[in-house]
Structures are given as structure tokens and as C-alpha cells.
Amino acid sequence: MRLKKEYVILFGIIVVLLVYLIFSSNRNKMTYKVPKLDRIEKSEIDRIEISKAGEEIMLAGKGDVWKIMPQEYPADYDKVKGMLDVIENLTLTELSAEKKDYMRYELDEAKKIVVKAFKGDQLLREFDVGKPSSTYSHTFVRVGKDPRVYHARNSFRSTFDQERMDLRDKVVMKFDKNEITGVEIKTGGETYKLARKMLPLEIQPEEQKDKDQPSAPKEEESWVMPDGKKAQKTEIDSLLSQLSNLRCDEFIEGKVAEDFKDPLYSVTLKGNKDYVLRIFKKEKEDDDKYPALSSEISYPLLLSSYNAERIMKKPEDFMKQE
């Protein structure tokens, strides 16, 4: 009986301690007010600096034109816009820790990502990005010189956890398919030319109307060679679709366009200007990418074997009749 009484007393002590801890924790949260950050407009920002593990990336620009400095490589605007959105809307929702236990939140020197946003020489916002919360609805951050760790709304570490090469704009050719009036293909020492033309549509006898009721001649869009032979329109349209918003897999570091000679395959599209893509032999037979040059950029690039080989069709493939 005495033992039972001791268990009751012990249980009561545990309950009192739990209530005290919960109340104390809530009281601390209630007495500390989470700071409200000054709002900044992303349209003001003209420079973003990102530092992590000794590497620094600087982005400079305005509107939808941003470059990776100091090389001035065009940056992927969708990725830059994601950063600008986070910087503009950064909202602290809860104090996570007052102690400097930064490793726990990946805010230590080895793991943190330092973000700075500028307008000219004026620092508009600075914060350290840690890991996302377990629910991925928040991110652990430190702001400016404040040593405390906060919850910031939304999960955005991956937005800033980027390599320099990943931030480059990989669109290497872009045009309106409707502006293209001619295609020239060079391969195997031969040149093949095709022109977009409107040709009379052949009318079948059963479709002919009474001769007393003439109608305007029907025409169809066709691709034809200089000798009048028709090409397969669907194949040409497919080629134009591939090239009209062509993205590369990556860029070739340490080489310039002049290092590449004698392309395996060359496509020239005639429109408001000439758009030219040249594809070269793989450096090694078992490589999974082809070196290439686009007239729209000044540095060499790599196309996946899948994409390059879809473009490098044999000219006779275009001439098969539908």
C-alpha cells in the first residue's frame, strides 16, 4: 500500500514538472516578439551575392536580364526570379533557438549559405540560410548580425543552393518558327537546301465543282528543294520545333569556338536572320554528349546524344513522301 502511494506521488511530481516546462516554454515565446523585417521591392535589387563553403557567386542585373559575374554569362532568369521572390518576401514566423547551436540547423560555417541583396552599394538584406524544417514548410535562418535562429516561411534552401554552372541560361537558340523560310543542311560534304513555299493543292476529280462556279485555287504550305522535289513537311516542322527553343546540357569550359573545326552536321535556318547550329564529333567515342556551336551565343556547348541525333537526320529522311 505504501509503495502504491509513492507511485502516486512520483506521478504527481512528473505532471507538475511537465506543466511547468510547457508553461515556461510558452511564456518565453510569448515574451519574445519575432522581428518584422522591412519590406524591400525586388525591382530595387540589382545585385545578389551568394556565399557557401568558400565559394562566391555574384549575380548582377535588372528586370529579366541577369548575368553571372565577372564572366557576364547570361543567367537563368527563372532561377534568379526565385531568389528575388524569397528575398522580397522573407518572413520570420518563430524563434527557434537563442543558443549558438548552429550545426544543428546547418547554419555553421561549413553548411550555411550567406545571401546578400544590394541596390548599388547599399545592402538591402543579408541572411544566412540553413536547412529546411522537418515538415519542409519553413527554413532555419539567421538575419543580419542577429545571432538567434528563426523559422522563415517556406522551404527555400534549394533556391540558393546552386552551382555557378547550374545558374547559366542554357537556352542556346530561340526564334519564332513562322519566320523561317529556308533550311540548309550540310553533312558528309553535301549541301541540301529547302524553301518554304505555298503550292497549289492538287484537287481530286470528285472534289471538282461545276465549271460554271469557279472558286479560288486552294494552296498548301510545302517545303521544296531547288529541283522542285517536295520534302516531308512533318519532319521539317519537327526539326524547327526542336531548334526554336534549344537548350544545351552544359557549356564547355576552357575552350573557345575557334577550337572546333569541320562539323559533322550543320543546319542553317533562314529567317529575319540566319540561325546556325553546328554539331561536332565526340571527343571520345563513348561520350554521351556532342560538342556544338550556336550562332546565338559565343561559347561552345554540349548537347546530349539523344537531342543531337534527333537533329542530325539524314537528308533522305526529309525527302520521304507522306
PDB file of C-alpha atoms in Angstrom:
ATOM      1  CA  MET A   1       0.000   0.000   0.000  1.00  0.00           C
ATOM      2  CA  ARG A   2       2.864   2.313   0.875  1.00  0.00           C
ATOM      3  CA  LEU A   3       4.531   1.507  -2.463  1.00  0.00           C
ATOM      4  CA  LYS A   4       1.366   2.447  -4.318  1.00  0.00           C
ATOM      5  CA  LYS A   5       1.286   5.823  -2.514  1.00  0.00           C
ATOM      6  CA  GLU A   6       4.905   6.506  -3.572  1.00  0.00           C
ATOM      7  CA  TYR A   7       4.000   5.820  -7.220  1.00  0.00           C
ATOM      8  CA  VAL A   8       1.109   8.299  -6.966  1.00  0.00           C
ATOM      9  CA  ILE A   9       3.409  10.975  -5.503  1.00  0.00           C
ATOM     10  CA  LEU A  10       6.050  10.333  -8.199  1.00  0.00           C
ATOM     11  CA  PHE A  11       3.436  10.562 -10.939  1.00  0.00           C
ATOM     12  CA  GLY A  12       2.183  13.853  -9.476  1.00  0.00           C
ATOM     13  CA  ILE A  13       5.695  15.311  -9.471  1.00  0.00           C
ATOM     14  CA  ILE A  14       6.188  14.343 -13.126  1.00  0.00           C
ATOM     15  CA  VAL A  15       2.901  16.016 -14.095  1.00  0.00           C
ATOM     16  CA  VAL A  16       3.848  19.223 -12.237  1.00  0.00           C
ATOM     17  CA  LEU A  17       7.235  19.318 -13.966  1.00  0.00           C
ATOM     18  CA  LEU A  18       5.687  18.800 -17.410  1.00  0.00           C
ATOM     19  CA  VAL A  19       3.156  21.577 -16.812  1.00  0.00           C
ATOM     20  CA  TYR A  20       5.949  23.886 -15.635  1.00  0.00           C
ATOM     21  CA  LEU A  21       8.112  23.167 -18.685  1.00  0.00           C
ATOM     22  CA  ILE A  22       5.251  23.717 -21.133  1.00  0.00           C
ATOM     23  CA  PHE A  23       4.158  26.922 -19.419  1.00  0.00           C
ATOM     24  CA  SER A  24       7.744  28.185 -19.229  1.00  0.00           C
ATOM     25  CA  SER A  25       8.317  27.470 -22.914  1.00  0.00           C
ATOM     26  CA  ASN A  26       5.083  29.179 -23.962  1.00  0.00           C
ATOM     27  CA  ARG A  27       5.829  32.143 -21.711  1.00  0.00           C
ATOM     28  CA  ASN A  28       9.279  32.566 -23.307  1.00  0.00           C
ATOM     29  CA  LYS A  29       7.745  32.505 -26.764  1.00  0.00           C
ATOM     30  CA  MET A  30       5.035  34.955 -25.770  1.00  0.00           C
ATOM     31  CA  THR A  31       7.501  37.387 -24.172  1.00  0.00           C
ATOM     32  CA  TYR A  32       9.814  37.382 -27.194  1.00  0.00           C
ATOM     33  CA  LYS A  33       8.485  39.179 -30.229  1.00  0.00           C
ATOM     34  CA  VAL A  34       9.690  37.864 -33.591  1.00  0.00           C
ATOM     35  CA  PRO A  35      11.153  40.816 -35.530  1.00  0.00           C
ATOM     36  CA  LYS A  36       9.298  42.019 -38.581  1.00  0.00           C
ATOM     37  CA  LEU A  37      11.638  42.628 -41.475  1.00  0.00           C
ATOM     38  CA  ASP A  38      11.494  45.812 -43.508  1.00  0.00           C
ATOM     39  CA  ARG A  39       9.871  45.148 -46.854  1.00  0.00           C
ATOM     40  CA  ILE A  40      12.006  45.611 -49.927  1.00  0.00           C
ATOM     41  CA  GLU A  41      10.879  45.530 -53.550  1.00  0.00           C
ATOM     42  CA  LYS A  42      12.667  43.052 -55.769  1.00  0.00           C
ATOM     43  CA  SER A  43      12.655  45.675 -58.527  1.00  0.00           C
ATOM     44  CA  GLU A  44      15.166  47.633 -56.394  1.00  0.00           C
ATOM     45  CA  ILE A  45      17.679  44.781 -56.284  1.00  0.00           C
ATOM     46  CA  ASP A  46      20.459  44.933 -58.866  1.00  0.00           C
ATOM     47  CA  ARG A  47      23.000  42.568 -57.292  1.00  0.00           C
ATOM     48  CA  ILE A  48      22.849  39.296 -55.385  1.00  0.00           C
ATOM     49  CA  GLU A  49      25.853  37.729 -53.675  1.00  0.00           C
ATOM     50  CA  ILE A  50      25.732  34.090 -52.581  1.00  0.00           C
ATOM     51  CA  SER A  51      28.496  32.529 -50.470  1.00  0.00           C
ATOM     52  CA  LYS A  52      28.813  28.935 -49.312  1.00  0.00           C
ATOM     53  CA  ALA A  53      31.764  26.824 -48.192  1.00  0.00           C
ATOM     54  CA  GLY A  54      34.286  29.280 -49.571  1.00  0.00           C
ATOM     55  CA  GLU A  55      32.624  29.696 -52.985  1.00  0.00           C
ATOM     56  CA  GLU A  56      31.118  33.022 -54.023  1.00  0.00           C
ATOM     57  CA  ILE A  57      28.641  33.699 -56.798  1.00  0.00           C
ATOM     58  CA  MET A  58      27.689  37.202 -57.886  1.00  0.00           C
ATOM     59  CA  LEU A  59      24.622  37.940 -59.997  1.00  0.00           C
ATOM     60  CA  ALA A  60      24.031  41.399 -61.455  1.00  0.00           C
ATOM     61  CA  GLY A  61      21.150  42.720 -63.500  1.00  0.00           C
ATOM     62  CA  LYS A  62      17.801  44.395 -63.687  1.00  0.00           C
ATOM     63  CA  GLY A  63      14.334  43.301 -64.743  1.00  0.00           C
ATOM     64  CA  ASP A  64      14.543  39.957 -66.533  1.00  0.00           C
ATOM     65  CA  VAL A  65      18.165  40.335 -67.720  1.00  0.00           C
ATOM     66  CA  TRP A  66      20.718  38.989 -65.239  1.00  0.00           C
ATOM     67  CA  LYS A  67      24.321  37.903 -65.656  1.00  0.00           C
ATOM     68  CA  ILE A  68      26.798  35.794 -63.723  1.00  0.00           C
ATOM     69  CA  MET A  69      29.779  37.961 -62.890  1.00  0.00           C
ATOM     70  CA  PRO A  70      32.562  38.604 -63.678  1.00  0.00           C
ATOM     71  CA  GLN A  71      32.291  36.496 -66.865  1.00  0.00           C
ATOM     72  CA  GLU A  72      28.920  38.119 -67.731  1.00  0.00           C
ATOM     73  CA  TYR A  73      27.379  34.775 -68.639  1.00  0.00           C
ATOM     74  CA  PRO A  74      23.593  35.095 -69.138  1.00  0.00           C
ATOM     75  CA  ALA A  75      21.814  33.739 -66.043  1.00  0.00           C
ATOM     76  CA  ASP A  76      18.697  31.568 -65.988  1.00  0.00           C
ATOM     77  CA  TYR A  77      16.068  34.185 -65.156  1.00  0.00           C
ATOM     78  CA  ASP A  78      13.589  31.693 -63.699  1.00  0.00           C
ATOM     79  CA  LYS A  79      16.189  30.717 -61.083  1.00  0.00           C
ATOM     80  CA  VAL A  80      17.116  34.345 -60.378  1.00  0.00           C
ATOM     81  CA  LYS A  81      13.431  35.236 -60.065  1.00  0.00           C
ATOM     82  CA  GLY A  82      13.025  32.501 -57.438  1.00  0.00           C
ATOM     83  CA  MET A  83      15.805  34.127 -55.416  1.00  0.00           C
ATOM     84  CA  LEU A  84      14.328  37.605 -55.797  1.00  0.00           C
ATOM     85  CA  ASP A  85      10.940  36.335 -54.621  1.00  0.00           C
ATOM     86  CA  VAL A  86      12.465  34.825 -51.463  1.00  0.00           C
ATOM     87  CA  ILE A  87      14.485  37.964 -50.702  1.00  0.00           C
ATOM     88  CA  GLU A  88      11.468  40.245 -51.162  1.00  0.00           C
ATOM     89  CA  ASN A  89       9.050  38.084 -49.160  1.00  0.00           C
ATOM     90  CA  LEU A  90      11.357  36.800 -46.401  1.00  0.00           C
ATOM     91  CA  THR A  91       9.134  36.443 -43.308  1.00  0.00           C
ATOM     92  CA  LEU A  92      10.202  35.245 -39.863  1.00  0.00           C
ATOM     93  CA  THR A  93       7.493  33.246 -38.114  1.00  0.00           C
ATOM     94  CA  GLU A  94       9.042  31.851 -34.931  1.00  0.00           C
ATOM     95  CA  LEU A  95      12.156  31.939 -32.766  1.00  0.00           C
ATOM     96  CA  SER A  96      13.850  28.529 -32.989  1.00  0.00           C
ATOM     97  CA  ALA A  97      16.936  28.959 -30.813  1.00  0.00           C
ATOM     98  CA  GLU A  98      18.779  31.625 -28.855  1.00  0.00           C
ATOM     99  CA  LYS A  99      21.857  29.465 -28.294  1.00  0.00           C
ATOM    100  CA  LYS A 100      24.570  29.325 -30.931  1.00  0.00           C
ATOM    101  CA  ASP A 101      23.978  25.666 -31.769  1.00  0.00           C
ATOM    102  CA  TYR A 102      24.311  26.431 -35.474  1.00  0.00           C
ATOM    103  CA  MET A 103      25.466  22.988 -36.634  1.00  0.00           C
ATOM    104  CA  ARG A 104      22.104  21.553 -35.662  1.00  0.00           C
ATOM    105  CA  TYR A 105      20.398  23.887 -38.145  1.00  0.00           C
ATOM    106  CA  GLU A 106      23.112  23.718 -40.863  1.00  0.00           C
ATOM    107  CA  LEU A 107      23.927  27.340 -40.113  1.00  0.00           C
ATOM    108  CA  ASP A 108      27.543  26.621 -39.207  1.00  0.00           C
ATOM    109  CA  GLU A 109      30.414  27.893 -41.359  1.00  0.00           C
ATOM    110  CA  ALA A 110      30.614  24.643 -43.343  1.00  0.00           C
ATOM    111  CA  LYS A 111      26.921  24.412 -44.267  1.00  0.00           C
ATOM    112  CA  LYS A 112      25.311  27.862 -44.204  1.00  0.00           C
ATOM    113  CA  ILE A 113      24.514  29.821 -47.371  1.00  0.00           C
ATOM    114  CA  VAL A 114      25.019  33.571 -46.968  1.00  0.00           C
ATOM    115  CA  VAL A 115      22.741  35.733 -49.129  1.00  0.00           C
ATOM    116  CA  LYS A 116      23.197  39.467 -49.654  1.00  0.00           C
ATOM    117  CA  ALA A 117      20.991  41.704 -51.791  1.00  0.00           C
ATOM    118  CA  PHE A 118      22.129  45.154 -52.921  1.00  0.00           C
ATOM    119  CA  LYS A 119      20.879  48.275 -54.613  1.00  0.00           C
ATOM    120  CA  GLY A 120      24.076  49.809 -55.925  1.00  0.00           C
ATOM    121  CA  ASP A 121      26.398  49.866 -52.906  1.00  0.00           C
ATOM    122  CA  GLN A 122      23.509  49.796 -50.424  1.00  0.00           C
ATOM    123  CA  LEU A 123      22.996  46.484 -48.627  1.00  0.00           C
ATOM    124  CA  LEU A 124      19.235  45.894 -48.616  1.00  0.00           C
ATOM    125  CA  ARG A 125      19.112  42.466 -46.957  1.00  0.00           C
ATOM    126  CA  GLU A 126      21.502  39.878 -45.540  1.00  0.00           C
ATOM    127  CA  PHE A 127      20.609  36.478 -44.139  1.00  0.00           C
ATOM    128  CA  ASP A 128      22.089  33.012 -43.617  1.00  0.00           C
ATOM    129  CA  VAL A 129      20.136  30.047 -44.985  1.00  0.00           C
ATOM    130  CA  GLY A 130      20.169  26.762 -43.078  1.00  0.00           C
ATOM    131  CA  LYS A 131      18.295  23.514 -43.577  1.00  0.00           C
ATOM    132  CA  PRO A 132      14.531  23.230 -44.118  1.00  0.00           C
ATOM    133  CA  SER A 133      12.330  22.164 -41.223  1.00  0.00           C
ATOM    134  CA  SER A 134      11.221  18.542 -40.940  1.00  0.00           C
ATOM    135  CA  THR A 135       7.855  19.458 -42.473  1.00  0.00           C
ATOM    136  CA  TYR A 136       9.509  21.428 -45.316  1.00  0.00           C
ATOM    137  CA  SER A 137       7.177  24.327 -44.595  1.00  0.00           C
ATOM    138  CA  HIS A 138       9.906  26.517 -43.082  1.00  0.00           C
ATOM    139  CA  THR A 139      13.640  27.173 -43.361  1.00  0.00           C
ATOM    140  CA  PHE A 140      16.032  27.897 -40.487  1.00  0.00           C
ATOM    141  CA  VAL A 141      17.709  31.290 -40.940  1.00  0.00           C
ATOM    142  CA  ARG A 142      19.793  33.945 -39.241  1.00  0.00           C
ATOM    143  CA  VAL A 143      19.257  37.557 -40.234  1.00  0.00           C
ATOM    144  CA  GLY A 144      21.999  40.186 -40.361  1.00  0.00           C
ATOM    145  CA  LYS A 145      24.039  40.335 -37.139  1.00  0.00           C
ATOM    146  CA  ASP A 146      21.291  38.769 -35.012  1.00  0.00           C
ATOM    147  CA  PRO A 147      22.756  35.551 -33.529  1.00  0.00           C
ATOM    148  CA  ARG A 148      19.345  33.936 -32.996  1.00  0.00           C
ATOM    149  CA  VAL A 149      17.926  31.214 -35.248  1.00  0.00           C
ATOM    150  CA  TYR A 150      14.448  31.708 -36.686  1.00  0.00           C
ATOM    151  CA  HIS A 151      11.884  29.851 -38.702  1.00  0.00           C
ATOM    152  CA  ALA A 152      11.325  31.617 -42.028  1.00  0.00           C
ATOM    153  CA  ARG A 153       8.201  30.880 -44.023  1.00  0.00           C
ATOM    154  CA  ASN A 154       8.514  28.308 -46.861  1.00  0.00           C
ATOM    155  CA  SER A 155      11.293  25.913 -47.810  1.00  0.00           C
ATOM    156  CA  PHE A 156      13.873  27.687 -49.984  1.00  0.00           C
ATOM    157  CA  ARG A 157      17.368  26.355 -49.294  1.00  0.00           C
ATOM    158  CA  SER A 158      17.446  24.668 -52.725  1.00  0.00           C
ATOM    159  CA  THR A 159      16.682  28.046 -54.344  1.00  0.00           C
ATOM    160  CA  PHE A 160      20.112  29.319 -53.270  1.00  0.00           C
ATOM    161  CA  ASP A 161      21.996  26.012 -53.112  1.00  0.00           C
ATOM    162  CA  GLN A 162      23.159  26.311 -56.728  1.00  0.00           C
ATOM    163  CA  GLU A 163      26.437  25.791 -58.551  1.00  0.00           C
ATOM    164  CA  ARG A 164      27.677  28.548 -60.862  1.00  0.00           C
ATOM    165  CA  MET A 165      27.192  26.326 -63.938  1.00  0.00           C
ATOM    166  CA  ASP A 166      23.627  25.477 -62.890  1.00  0.00           C
ATOM    167  CA  LEU A 167      22.697  29.167 -62.906  1.00  0.00           C
ATOM    168  CA  ARG A 168      23.688  29.731 -66.529  1.00  0.00           C
ATOM    169  CA  ASP A 169      20.913  30.211 -69.074  1.00  0.00           C
ATOM    170  CA  LYS A 170      21.034  27.021 -71.157  1.00  0.00           C
ATOM    171  CA  VAL A 171      18.778  28.279 -73.961  1.00  0.00           C
ATOM    172  CA  VAL A 172      21.218  28.492 -76.878  1.00  0.00           C
ATOM    173  CA  MET A 173      18.837  29.158 -79.781  1.00  0.00           C
ATOM    174  CA  LYS A 174      15.407  30.779 -79.820  1.00  0.00           C
ATOM    175  CA  PHE A 175      13.200  32.002 -82.676  1.00  0.00           C
ATOM    176  CA  ASP A 176       9.640  32.077 -83.998  1.00  0.00           C
ATOM    177  CA  LYS A 177       9.118  29.040 -86.234  1.00  0.00           C
ATOM    178  CA  ASN A 178       6.843  31.074 -88.515  1.00  0.00           C
ATOM    179  CA  GLU A 179       9.684  33.413 -89.522  1.00  0.00           C
ATOM    180  CA  ILE A 180      11.753  30.588 -91.060  1.00  0.00           C
ATOM    181  CA  THR A 181      11.542  30.488 -94.857  1.00  0.00           C
ATOM    182  CA  GLY A 182      14.532  28.328 -95.704  1.00  0.00           C
ATOM    183  CA  VAL A 183      16.608  25.442 -94.334  1.00  0.00           C
ATOM    184  CA  GLU A 184      20.131  24.495 -95.385  1.00  0.00           C
ATOM    185  CA  ILE A 185      21.722  21.255 -94.219  1.00  0.00           C
ATOM    186  CA  LYS A 186      25.393  20.374 -94.664  1.00  0.00           C
ATOM    187  CA  THR A 187      26.624  16.866 -93.917  1.00  0.00           C
ATOM    188  CA  GLY A 188      29.023  14.384 -95.472  1.00  0.00           C
ATOM    189  CA  GLY A 189      30.371  17.017 -97.845  1.00  0.00           C
ATOM    190  CA  GLU A 190      26.914  17.635 -99.359  1.00  0.00           C
ATOM    191  CA  THR A 191      24.587  20.638 -99.069  1.00  0.00           C
ATOM    192  CA  TYR A 192      20.806  20.350 -99.160  1.00  0.00           C
ATOM    193  CA  LYS A 193      18.524  23.362 -99.446  1.00  0.00           C
ATOM    194  CA  LEU A 194      14.801  23.581 -98.744  1.00  0.00           C
ATOM    195  CA  ALA A 195      12.458  26.547 -99.135  1.00  0.00           C
ATOM    196  CA  ARG A 196       9.026  27.156 -97.636  1.00  0.00           C
ATOM    197  CA  LYS A 197       6.515  27.811-100.412  1.00  0.00           C
ATOM    198  CA  MET A 198       2.783  27.925-100.975  1.00  0.00           C
ATOM    199  CA  LEU A 199       1.918  25.475-103.755  1.00  0.00           C
ATOM    200  CA  PRO A 200      -1.425  24.764-105.441  1.00  0.00           C
ATOM    201  CA  LEU A 201      -3.248  21.925-103.778  1.00  0.00           C
ATOM    202  CA  GLU A 202      -3.978  19.077-106.140  1.00  0.00           C
ATOM    203  CA  ILE A 203      -7.762  18.680-106.403  1.00  0.00           C
ATOM    204  CA  GLN A 204      -9.180  15.206-106.831  1.00  0.00           C
ATOM    205  CA  PRO A 205     -11.838  14.713-109.575  1.00  0.00           C
ATOM    206  CA  GLU A 206     -14.586  14.033-107.031  1.00  0.00           C
ATOM    207  CA  GLU A 207     -13.782  17.369-105.349  1.00  0.00           C
ATOM    208  CA  GLN A 208     -14.131  19.426-108.560  1.00  0.00           C
ATOM    209  CA  LYS A 209     -17.097  21.759-108.732  1.00  0.00           C
ATOM    210  CA  ASP A 210     -19.210  22.783-111.674  1.00  0.00           C
ATOM    211  CA  LYS A 211     -17.082  24.708-114.195  1.00  0.00           C
ATOM    212  CA  ASP A 212     -19.694  27.470-114.141  1.00  0.00           C
ATOM    213  CA  GLN A 213     -18.921  28.086-110.448  1.00  0.00           C
ATOM    214  CA  PRO A 214     -15.170  28.787-110.321  1.00  0.00           C
ATOM    215  CA  SER A 215     -13.593  29.111-106.865  1.00  0.00           C
ATOM    216  CA  ALA A 216     -10.283  30.483-105.642  1.00  0.00           C
ATOM    217  CA  PRO A 217      -7.449  27.956-106.076  1.00  0.00           C
ATOM    218  CA  LYS A 218      -6.501  26.164-102.899  1.00  0.00           C
ATOM    219  CA  GLU A 219      -2.891  26.225-101.702  1.00  0.00           C
ATOM    220  CA  GLU A 220      -0.861  24.326 -99.142  1.00  0.00           C
ATOM    221  CA  GLU A 221       2.376  25.117 -97.395  1.00  0.00           C
ATOM    222  CA  SER A 222       5.219  22.927 -98.625  1.00  0.00           C
ATOM    223  CA  TRP A 223       8.977  22.562 -98.267  1.00  0.00           C
ATOM    224  CA  VAL A 224      10.678  22.059-101.622  1.00  0.00           C
ATOM    225  CA  MET A 225      14.199  21.574-102.955  1.00  0.00           C
ATOM    226  CA  PRO A 226      15.612  23.682-105.828  1.00  0.00           C
ATOM    227  CA  ASP A 227      14.688  20.903-108.303  1.00  0.00           C
ATOM    228  CA  GLY A 228      11.043  21.084-107.183  1.00  0.00           C
ATOM    229  CA  LYS A 229      11.013  17.893-105.138  1.00  0.00           C
ATOM    230  CA  LYS A 230       8.831  18.119-102.041  1.00  0.00           C
ATOM    231  CA  ALA A 231      10.100  17.317 -98.571  1.00  0.00           C
ATOM    232  CA  GLN A 232       8.090  15.749 -95.807  1.00  0.00           C
ATOM    233  CA  LYS A 233       6.576  18.743 -94.011  1.00  0.00           C
ATOM    234  CA  THR A 234       6.121  16.976 -90.680  1.00  0.00           C
ATOM    235  CA  GLU A 235       9.853  16.200 -90.498  1.00  0.00           C
ATOM    236  CA  ILE A 236      10.868  19.804 -91.222  1.00  0.00           C
ATOM    237  CA  ASP A 237       8.327  21.103 -88.701  1.00  0.00           C
ATOM    238  CA  SER A 238       9.729  18.692 -86.109  1.00  0.00           C
ATOM    239  CA  LEU A 239      13.262  19.994 -86.737  1.00  0.00           C
ATOM    240  CA  LEU A 240      12.104  23.609 -86.366  1.00  0.00           C
ATOM    241  CA  SER A 241      10.303  22.762 -83.122  1.00  0.00           C
ATOM    242  CA  GLN A 242      13.486  21.243 -81.675  1.00  0.00           C
ATOM    243  CA  LEU A 243      15.632  24.221 -82.637  1.00  0.00           C
ATOM    244  CA  SER A 244      13.165  27.037 -81.840  1.00  0.00           C
ATOM    245  CA  ASN A 245      13.862  26.786 -78.095  1.00  0.00           C
ATOM    246  CA  LEU A 246      17.028  24.697 -77.994  1.00  0.00           C
ATOM    247  CA  ARG A 247      18.632  24.091 -74.597  1.00  0.00           C
ATOM    248  CA  CYS A 248      22.085  22.626 -74.105  1.00  0.00           C
ATOM    249  CA  ASP A 249      23.074  20.203 -71.361  1.00  0.00           C
ATOM    250  CA  GLU A 250      26.091  22.235 -70.286  1.00  0.00           C
ATOM    251  CA  PHE A 251      28.826  24.532 -71.548  1.00  0.00           C
ATOM    252  CA  ILE A 252      32.403  23.574 -72.343  1.00  0.00           C
ATOM    253  CA  GLU A 253      34.868  25.235 -70.009  1.00  0.00           C
ATOM    254  CA  GLY A 254      38.394  26.073 -71.128  1.00  0.00           C
ATOM    255  CA  LYS A 255      37.644  26.110 -74.855  1.00  0.00           C
ATOM    256  CA  VAL A 256      36.505  28.718 -77.384  1.00  0.00           C
ATOM    257  CA  ALA A 257      34.513  28.459 -80.598  1.00  0.00           C
ATOM    258  CA  GLU A 258      37.683  28.635 -82.703  1.00  0.00           C
ATOM    259  CA  ASP A 259      38.848  25.334 -81.198  1.00  0.00           C
ATOM    260  CA  PHE A 260      36.193  23.462 -83.179  1.00  0.00           C
ATOM    261  CA  LYS A 261      36.595  22.711 -86.899  1.00  0.00           C
ATOM    262  CA  ASP A 262      34.856  20.579 -89.532  1.00  0.00           C
ATOM    263  CA  PRO A 263      31.366  19.955 -88.119  1.00  0.00           C
ATOM    264  CA  LEU A 264      29.679  16.603 -88.610  1.00  0.00           C
ATOM    265  CA  TYR A 265      26.387  18.348 -89.273  1.00  0.00           C
ATOM    266  CA  SER A 266      25.375  21.930 -89.860  1.00  0.00           C
ATOM    267  CA  VAL A 267      21.877  23.427 -90.004  1.00  0.00           C
ATOM    268  CA  THR A 268      21.228  26.990 -91.173  1.00  0.00           C
ATOM    269  CA  LEU A 269      17.736  28.426 -90.807  1.00  0.00           C
ATOM    270  CA  LYS A 270      16.823  31.455 -92.923  1.00  0.00           C
ATOM    271  CA  GLY A 271      14.540  33.935 -91.201  1.00  0.00           C
ATOM    272  CA  ASN A 272      14.852  37.552 -90.060  1.00  0.00           C
ATOM    273  CA  LYS A 273      18.496  36.500 -89.785  1.00  0.00           C
ATOM    274  CA  ASP A 274      20.430  33.268 -90.144  1.00  0.00           C
ATOM    275  CA  TYR A 275      20.306  30.845 -87.212  1.00  0.00           C
ATOM    276  CA  VAL A 276      23.158  28.327 -87.404  1.00  0.00           C
ATOM    277  CA  LEU A 277      23.809  25.189 -85.368  1.00  0.00           C
ATOM    278  CA  ARG A 278      26.995  23.170 -85.912  1.00  0.00           C
ATOM    279  CA  ILE A 279      27.461  19.764 -84.295  1.00  0.00           C
ATOM    280  CA  PHE A 280      30.926  18.205 -83.993  1.00  0.00           C
ATOM    281  CA  LYS A 281      32.401  14.755 -83.497  1.00  0.00           C
ATOM    282  CA  LYS A 282      32.511  13.482 -79.909  1.00  0.00           C
ATOM    283  CA  GLU A 283      35.876  13.842 -78.231  1.00  0.00           C
ATOM    284  CA  LYS A 284      35.677  10.179 -77.147  1.00  0.00           C
ATOM    285  CA  GLU A 285      33.601   7.511 -78.813  1.00  0.00           C
ATOM    286  CA  ASP A 286      31.824   6.550 -75.585  1.00  0.00           C
ATOM    287  CA  ASP A 287      30.954  10.164 -74.623  1.00  0.00           C
ATOM    288  CA  ASP A 288      27.245  10.771 -74.159  1.00  0.00           C
ATOM    289  CA  LYS A 289      27.340  14.352 -75.457  1.00  0.00           C
ATOM    290  CA  TYR A 290      28.259  16.104 -78.696  1.00  0.00           C
ATOM    291  CA  PRO A 291      30.167  19.414 -78.800  1.00  0.00           C
ATOM    292  CA  ALA A 292      28.256  22.102 -80.686  1.00  0.00           C
ATOM    293  CA  LEU A 293      28.227  25.782 -81.603  1.00  0.00           C
ATOM    294  CA  SER A 294      25.206  28.062 -81.923  1.00  0.00           C
ATOM    295  CA  SER A 295      25.238  31.358 -83.800  1.00  0.00           C
ATOM    296  CA  GLU A 296      23.235  32.842 -80.896  1.00  0.00           C
ATOM    297  CA  ILE A 297      25.975  32.521 -78.271  1.00  0.00           C
ATOM    298  CA  SER A 298      29.737  32.970 -78.345  1.00  0.00           C
ATOM    299  CA  TYR A 299      30.918  29.917 -76.374  1.00  0.00           C
ATOM    300  CA  PRO A 300      30.901  26.166 -77.095  1.00  0.00           C
ATOM    301  CA  LEU A 301      28.293  23.853 -75.618  1.00  0.00           C
ATOM    302  CA  LEU A 302      27.355  20.208 -75.218  1.00  0.00           C
ATOM    303  CA  LEU A 303      24.178  18.538 -76.487  1.00  0.00           C
ATOM    304  CA  SER A 304      23.037  15.147 -75.218  1.00  0.00           C
ATOM    305  CA  SER A 305      23.419  12.329 -77.731  1.00  0.00           C
ATOM    306  CA  TYR A 306      19.640  11.930 -77.761  1.00  0.00           C
ATOM    307  CA  ASN A 307      18.962  15.544 -78.729  1.00  0.00           C
ATOM    308  CA  ALA A 308      21.870  15.854 -81.149  1.00  0.00           C
ATOM    309  CA  GLU A 309      20.982  12.669 -83.018  1.00  0.00           C
ATOM    310  CA  ARG A 310      17.345  13.724 -83.317  1.00  0.00           C
ATOM    311  CA  ILE A 311      18.576  16.873 -85.065  1.00  0.00           C
ATOM    312  CA  MET A 312      21.169  15.116 -87.260  1.00  0.00           C
ATOM    313  CA  LYS A 313      18.707  13.311 -89.510  1.00  0.00           C
ATOM    314  CA  LYS A 314      19.841  12.083 -92.891  1.00  0.00           C
ATOM    315  CA  PRO A 315      18.667  14.397 -95.689  1.00  0.00           C
ATOM    316  CA  GLU A 316      16.893  11.471 -97.349  1.00  0.00           C
ATOM    317  CA  ASP A 317      14.728  11.166 -94.221  1.00  0.00           C
ATOM    318  CA  PHE A 318      13.300  14.589 -95.034  1.00  0.00           C
ATOM    319  CA  MET A 319      12.538  13.535 -98.612  1.00  0.00           C
ATOM    320  CA  LYS A 320      10.319  10.554 -97.808  1.00  0.00           C
ATOM    321  CA  GLN A 321       6.853  11.264 -99.066  1.00  0.00           C
ATOM    322  CA  GLU A 322       3.917  11.192 -96.667  1.00  0.00           C
TER     323      GLU A 322
END
